[in-house]
Structure formats: C-alpha cells, structure tokens
Amino acid sequence: MAARTVKRRHVSSRLSCKLFIVFTVSIFCIVVLVTAGLFSLNSNSTKPSVRISRAFFDGPPKIAFLFLVRRNVPLDFLWGAFFQNGDVSNFSIYVHSMPGFVLDESTSRSHFFYGRQLSNSIQVLWGESSMIQAERLLLSAALEDPANQRFVLLSDSCVPLYNFSYVYNYIMVSPKSFVDSFLDAKEGRYTPKMSPKIPREKWRKGSQWVTLVRNHAEVIVDDEVIFSVFKRYCKRRPPIDIRKGKLNLKLQKQHNCIPDEHYVQTLLALHGLEGELERRTVTYTLWNQSATKTDNKGWHPITFSYANAGPRKIKEIKDISHVYYETEYRTEWCHSNSTSVPCFLFARKFSRGAAMRLLSEGVIDHFELSALLGNGL
C-alpha cells in the first residue's frame, strides 16, 4: 500500500510539473503578443505596419489604384473620366505625394482625388530606396481596407487604355499578380555583398509598375529583411561633375542597383512565389532604343505628346499580344486566367496634351473637355 501511495504521489508531482510548464509558456506567449502589439502601435508612422489577412469582407472586391506622384496628379482629368464610368464600390484611390501636399478643389480637377493623399508620405528620390519605401507605404494604407483585393501601382504620367469595366474584369478574373520579372544577366547591379540574404540566382529585374493580389501585397509590406539590404547597398550614383576630374571615376563606382526595378521581383522570387505570377507588366512603356552604353542619359522612356498619341499608335499598343525577354529567351504570351488577352491596360509616359487627345477621341469615354479643364489648373 505504501508503495502505491508513493507511486501516486510521484505521478501527481509529474502532472503538476507539466501543468506548471504549460501555464508558464502560455503566460510568456501572451506577454510576447501584447508587447508586439504595443510596439506596433508606437512604431514610426513612416514604417508599413504588419497585418493579418482577412478572408471575409462586406461588398464587392475592390481594386486599389495607387498613384506614386511628385506633387499633384497631372492627368487627373482623364482619370476622373475613367473612374466616373466605374462603380465607386469597386475601387479605391491612394496617392503618395510630397510631404504636406493636400489634394482638394484647388489642386485637383477631379473630386475622386480629394483627400486621397497619404498623411505619412516621405520625400522620394529616383534611384534610392525611398522609391520602394513609398510603394510600401501605399500598399500598407490600401491593405487597411479588407475589400481591396487587387493593387495597381501607377505613375503620374500613366493613362488607362480601356474603360473601367474592362480593366476591372481583366484584373479581377486573374488569381495571379502581374509582375514584370526576368533574370538580370547583362547588368552589373547585383553586388555579392547582398548574399546570403539575396543570392545571385534569385536576383530579378523588371518594371516598377506592378499589379498585385492581396497576399503578395502583404508579403511586400511585412518584409523588413530584404528591404534593409536594398536600403544599405542601393545608393544613388552621383552625376558626373567635370570639375572633379578623375575623382568622377571613383564616385561612379559606387553601387547603384535602381531598387524600384528589382525589389518586388526579387522579394517574390525569394519567397518562391514566381509560380503565382503572370511575369509581365500591364503598363506599356516605349523605351528610347537609340541610347547606347556610352550615352550618359542611358535608356529612358519616351514621352507621348499630342502629335504621337493618335488612334493608330493606341491601337498598336492594344494589339500587342506577347512580350519577349531576351535574357531568358522567353516569350511571355499574355493571359488572364488562362485566356489570351491584350498585354497592356495602361501606358506611360503621357503628356497633358496626349491625355487630352485620348479623352477627346473617346478612348475612355466621350467627355466635355471644357467642363473638366475650365478652371485652368
């Protein structure tokens, strides 16, 4: 009997010990979660916040149109006509402009943009990590609305090539993101210092202008590791100054990887998500192919003026059905949910005059130009 009593006490002691361990671990987890929540609430407002994806929401799914602009939205009159033909429950608008700039009746021709600027915008410089930080801030703001299920990044010179209904159905029917992504075999933008966080075989290049599904947008906003690598190693190369003579050679060796052409593509490749992409952009750009390696200006997109934005050119863009990637010997035939479609929904870079021609000739819809432009903004 005494032996049984000792055994029972021993079992009871072990059970009490296990319960104590479980209780202690539970308390620790609660403390960690609370601490993380407090840290998130007190973090810098210019840092994208981490979010938990919500599968359910009320109403139809929306496209978040994310405008990355210098100041105002110069082609807002054209976009106003575009949004006017859509259902307001099917889209949302976010604008990253210069810090302190406000979109209202005095700075925008379209009421769709009133008050749509981010309150935590930053100063953006081309060729620096601030460009991709601004993109992350736009995505972070748009992710606050669980109804936003697609995210389209646009520049201040972008124009739509189709009406809202066509664009909405094209993007929503596809379960994939549209991200121009290819091997950067000929460029010297990768530096071995990025390894092991970014191995060379995962380094990708592509257009900055992406269209994302929600979970890919969350991957970008939640990332801190890869963004920190870009922030550290992608510095803006200084312009050549003839007064500095030979010192220019040393300064030009500073590494400049153009982060906005590599960050999203490389990050999604590192996460093994390339199988979830249509590896192309839906935003058309006409590049200056006459530029050479010795041209100090390098390759730059051609700006469309009133004269070269006629119906024939727009039809040529709309008729493009595939894109060839030289570094991968790959032809990307354009599909949306396995259906053959025109490659491009948007185009850049369009001047104000070119945008007015698109509007007057009914590319978006027939609209009275005088009513839109009468305030002289």
XYZ file of C-alpha atoms in Angstrom, residues 17-374:
358
model
C 5.038 19.965 -13.168
C 3.652 19.603 -16.705
C 0.702 21.846 -15.902
C 3.069 24.458 -14.482
C 5.203 24.382 -17.670
C 2.134 24.738 -19.906
C 0.856 27.624 -17.799
C 4.244 29.370 -17.853
C 4.591 29.014 -21.630
C 1.062 30.364 -22.124
C 1.785 33.424 -20.000
C 5.024 34.010 -21.928
C 3.208 33.857 -25.285
C 0.573 36.333 -24.079
C 3.270 38.753 -22.907
C 5.066 38.490 -26.273
C 1.864 39.158 -28.217
C 0.907 42.137 -26.063
C 4.423 43.562 -26.303
C 4.404 43.156 -30.082
C 1.059 44.924 -30.271
C 2.285 47.831 -28.179
C 5.432 48.079 -30.286
C 3.322 48.191 -33.439
C 1.148 50.971 -32.048
C 4.183 53.040 -31.095
C 6.262 52.386 -34.225
C 7.338 55.100 -36.654
C 4.397 56.218 -38.795
C 6.515 56.053 -41.958
C 7.055 52.317 -41.451
C 4.494 49.990 -43.058
C 2.608 48.030 -40.429
C 2.279 44.238 -40.410
C -1.253 42.981 -40.945
C -3.191 39.754 -40.670
C -5.045 38.917 -43.874
C -8.829 38.903 -43.584
C -10.598 36.461 -45.866
C -14.098 37.894 -45.441
C -15.451 41.374 -46.073
C -18.729 43.033 -46.959
C -19.444 44.146 -50.501
C -17.684 43.508 -53.822
C -13.889 43.151 -54.105
C -12.109 46.387 -54.973
C -9.080 47.435 -56.965
C -6.829 49.863 -55.102
C -5.316 52.362 -57.541
C -2.017 53.543 -56.056
C -0.631 56.743 -57.562
C 3.046 57.491 -56.952
C 3.405 61.161 -57.926
C 5.749 64.094 -57.386
C 3.099 66.607 -56.309
C -0.398 66.634 -57.803
C -1.960 64.138 -60.240
C -1.368 65.965 -63.557
C -3.676 63.729 -65.604
C -6.473 63.702 -63.023
C -8.999 64.965 -65.597
C -8.516 61.773 -67.637
C -8.597 59.509 -64.598
C -11.685 61.342 -63.388
C -13.482 60.320 -66.593
C -12.202 56.763 -66.116
C -13.490 56.487 -62.542
C -16.737 58.258 -63.436
C -17.668 55.216 -65.524
C -16.997 52.781 -62.683
C -18.942 51.780 -59.612
C -17.469 53.511 -56.543
C -17.849 50.255 -54.611
C -15.361 48.598 -56.980
C -12.327 50.815 -56.466
C -10.350 52.917 -54.027
C -7.678 55.558 -54.622
C -4.462 56.313 -52.730
C -1.866 58.944 -53.629
C 1.707 59.264 -52.399
C 2.756 62.844 -52.985
C 5.349 65.167 -51.471
C 5.020 65.519 -47.672
C 2.376 68.053 -46.668
C 0.709 68.289 -50.077
C -3.100 68.174 -49.972
C -5.401 67.196 -52.824
C -8.528 69.366 -52.803
C -10.562 71.698 -55.034
C -7.573 73.993 -55.533
C -5.069 71.271 -56.517
C -7.137 68.685 -58.406
C -9.659 68.780 -61.249
C -11.335 65.575 -60.104
C -13.228 65.052 -56.869
C -12.127 61.419 -56.898
C -8.709 62.562 -55.667
C -9.831 64.925 -52.915
C -8.181 63.943 -49.654
C -6.699 60.757 -51.093
C -3.083 61.676 -50.295
C -1.184 59.728 -47.623
C -0.587 61.580 -44.379
C 2.752 59.803 -43.784
C 4.390 60.364 -47.175
C 8.148 60.782 -47.483
C 10.497 62.676 -49.775
C 11.256 60.410 -52.748
C 14.397 60.454 -54.875
C 14.832 58.385 -58.032
C 17.438 55.649 -57.725
C 17.175 55.417 -53.940
C 15.348 53.129 -51.527
C 12.876 55.930 -50.773
C 11.125 54.980 -54.027
C 10.286 51.463 -52.836
C 9.532 52.760 -49.353
C 6.849 54.992 -50.884
C 5.403 51.971 -52.709
C 5.290 50.060 -49.419
C 3.500 52.953 -47.721
C 0.854 52.979 -50.462
C 0.327 49.232 -50.141
C 0.183 49.471 -46.359
C -2.530 52.132 -46.499
C -4.547 50.169 -49.056
C -4.320 46.949 -47.030
C -6.224 48.664 -44.217
C -9.378 48.090 -46.273
C -10.044 44.320 -46.450
C -12.205 44.831 -49.548
C -9.101 45.855 -51.523
C -8.138 42.615 -53.259
C -6.009 43.928 -56.135
C -3.403 46.690 -56.056
C -2.308 48.649 -59.142
C 0.775 50.888 -58.916
C 0.671 53.881 -61.276
C 2.901 56.870 -62.034
C 1.850 60.476 -62.542
C 2.171 60.017 -66.322
C 0.141 56.811 -66.646
C -3.095 56.648 -68.632
C -5.760 53.931 -68.914
C -6.210 52.381 -72.362
C -9.672 50.929 -71.717
C -12.795 51.840 -69.759
C -13.187 50.929 -66.092
C -15.344 47.851 -66.637
C -12.795 46.213 -68.943
C -9.877 46.968 -66.621
C -11.765 45.712 -63.552
C -12.783 42.412 -65.137
C -9.328 41.837 -66.669
C -7.567 42.216 -63.323
C -10.139 40.585 -61.061
C -10.589 37.434 -63.119
C -6.900 36.539 -62.718
C -5.775 34.815 -59.486
C -2.207 35.933 -60.226
C -0.228 39.132 -59.838
C 1.120 40.862 -62.941
C 4.811 41.449 -62.213
C 7.398 42.023 -64.924
C 10.232 39.754 -63.755
C 13.262 38.324 -65.516
C 16.890 37.339 -64.939
C 19.248 40.291 -64.816
C 22.034 38.540 -66.714
C 23.632 41.500 -68.524
C 23.561 44.177 -65.836
C 26.084 44.782 -63.066
C 23.559 45.905 -60.474
C 23.847 42.900 -58.174
C 26.604 43.010 -55.571
C 27.885 39.878 -53.752
C 27.590 41.846 -50.516
C 23.827 41.188 -50.705
C 24.458 37.479 -50.171
C 23.391 35.317 -48.382
C 20.137 37.229 -47.816
C 19.811 37.762 -51.563
C 21.639 35.031 -53.531
C 22.567 35.886 -57.108
C 20.255 33.232 -58.589
C 17.225 34.970 -57.022
C 18.135 38.442 -58.299
C 15.428 39.680 -60.676
C 14.742 42.769 -62.762
C 11.553 44.240 -64.196
C 9.158 47.132 -64.488
C 8.312 49.038 -61.328
C 4.646 49.212 -62.327
C 3.101 46.076 -60.834
C -0.421 44.784 -60.229
C -0.684 42.587 -57.154
C -3.071 40.193 -55.466
C -3.595 40.800 -51.758
C -1.290 38.162 -50.289
C 1.627 39.383 -52.426
C 0.983 42.945 -51.274
C 1.157 41.686 -47.690
C 4.497 39.969 -48.345
C 5.922 43.315 -49.509
C 4.564 45.320 -46.575
C 5.621 42.725 -43.996
C 9.189 42.495 -45.322
C 11.952 44.188 -43.389
C 14.934 41.921 -44.144
C 15.201 42.316 -47.920
C 14.204 45.975 -47.828
C 17.064 46.644 -45.399
C 19.521 45.038 -47.850
C 18.292 47.286 -50.666
C 18.451 50.304 -48.383
C 22.048 49.533 -47.479
C 23.518 48.633 -50.870
C 21.408 50.524 -53.446
C 22.780 54.045 -53.351
C 22.146 56.752 -55.908
C 25.146 57.219 -58.171
C 26.195 60.903 -58.223
C 26.062 62.811 -61.533
C 29.310 63.421 -63.404
C 30.933 66.717 -62.440
C 33.645 67.823 -64.863
C 35.224 69.920 -62.124
C 36.086 66.750 -60.175
C 38.129 65.214 -62.973
C 39.451 61.723 -62.194
C 37.541 61.683 -58.916
C 34.437 61.044 -61.019
C 35.659 57.522 -61.799
C 35.818 56.677 -58.115
C 32.433 58.212 -57.413
C 30.818 56.395 -60.353
C 31.939 53.044 -58.933
C 29.520 53.498 -56.069
C 26.946 50.766 -56.471
C 23.582 51.805 -57.904
C 21.134 48.927 -58.420
C 17.978 51.023 -59.154
C 15.866 49.481 -56.343
C 12.437 50.104 -57.905
C 13.369 47.849 -60.861
C 14.453 44.946 -58.653
C 12.861 44.948 -55.210
C 9.377 43.466 -55.748
C 10.612 40.954 -58.328
C 13.491 39.733 -56.157
C 11.413 39.612 -52.972
C 8.678 37.473 -54.550
C 11.315 35.176 -56.083
C 12.917 34.712 -52.663
C 9.514 33.723 -51.261
C 9.062 31.120 -54.013
C 6.045 32.935 -55.462
C 7.026 33.181 -59.126
C 4.584 30.395 -59.978
C 1.808 32.715 -58.784
C 2.749 35.479 -61.227
C 1.971 36.490 -64.754
C 5.578 37.542 -65.297
C 4.782 40.726 -67.196
C 3.511 44.213 -66.505
C 0.161 45.550 -67.704
C 1.655 49.046 -68.129
C 3.217 49.818 -71.509
C 6.410 51.870 -71.819
C 8.123 52.860 -75.065
C 11.872 52.950 -74.465
C 14.429 55.040 -76.301
C 16.271 52.224 -78.093
C 18.773 54.574 -79.722
C 20.561 55.084 -76.411
C 23.953 53.383 -76.101
C 26.197 52.343 -73.248
C 28.266 55.496 -73.804
C 25.208 57.737 -73.674
C 25.268 59.496 -70.327
C 21.472 59.684 -70.311
C 21.105 55.919 -70.735
C 17.760 54.328 -71.562
C 14.738 56.481 -70.852
C 11.036 56.108 -71.609
C 9.743 58.197 -74.496
C 7.074 60.751 -73.630
C 3.919 60.707 -75.751
C 2.804 64.134 -76.936
C -0.467 65.179 -78.546
C 1.019 64.501 -82.003
C 2.126 60.895 -81.413
C -0.782 59.739 -79.233
C -3.223 59.262 -82.098
C -5.641 56.352 -82.657
C -3.156 54.379 -84.755
C -0.498 54.376 -82.003
C -3.009 53.486 -79.302
C -4.284 50.608 -81.450
C -0.714 49.369 -81.913
C -0.274 49.233 -78.136
C -3.624 47.494 -77.639
C -2.783 44.888 -80.271
C 0.397 43.695 -78.521
C -0.172 40.053 -77.525
C 3.226 38.927 -76.222
C 6.499 40.155 -74.736
C 9.962 38.713 -75.471
C 12.568 38.520 -72.682
C 15.999 38.404 -74.271
C 17.985 37.376 -71.179
C 15.809 34.288 -70.686
C 14.994 33.562 -74.350
C 11.397 33.584 -73.148
C 8.270 34.732 -74.923
C 5.536 35.653 -72.472
C 2.167 35.294 -74.176
C -0.326 37.490 -72.428
C -3.048 35.712 -70.481
C -5.525 36.475 -67.736
C -6.838 33.340 -66.037
C -5.583 31.213 -68.971
C -7.434 33.356 -71.524
C -5.486 35.204 -74.244
C -5.781 38.952 -73.727
C -4.076 42.172 -74.888
C -0.905 42.693 -72.869
C -1.481 46.243 -71.656
C -4.205 48.063 -69.732
C -2.235 51.248 -69.063
C 0.561 53.184 -70.750
C 3.166 55.816 -69.876
C 4.626 58.447 -70.214
C 1.827 60.687 -71.480
C 1.899 64.474 -71.524
C -1.153 66.566 -70.635
C -1.778 67.199 -74.329
C -1.619 63.486 -75.146
C -4.064 62.703 -72.331
C -6.458 65.382 -73.612
C -6.371 63.739 -77.044
C -7.224 60.330 -75.565
C -10.165 61.863 -73.764
C -11.459 63.880 -76.709
C -11.241 60.893 -79.059
C -13.193 58.648 -76.712
C -10.509 56.179 -75.598
C -12.025 56.311 -72.111
C -15.400 57.786 -72.947
C -16.758 60.915 -74.623
C -16.453 63.792 -72.211
C -16.761 67.561 -72.480
C -13.178 68.809 -72.133
C -14.196 72.385 -71.349
C -16.106 71.209 -68.301
C -13.055 69.419 -66.967
C -10.373 71.958 -67.817
C -12.302 75.203 -67.397
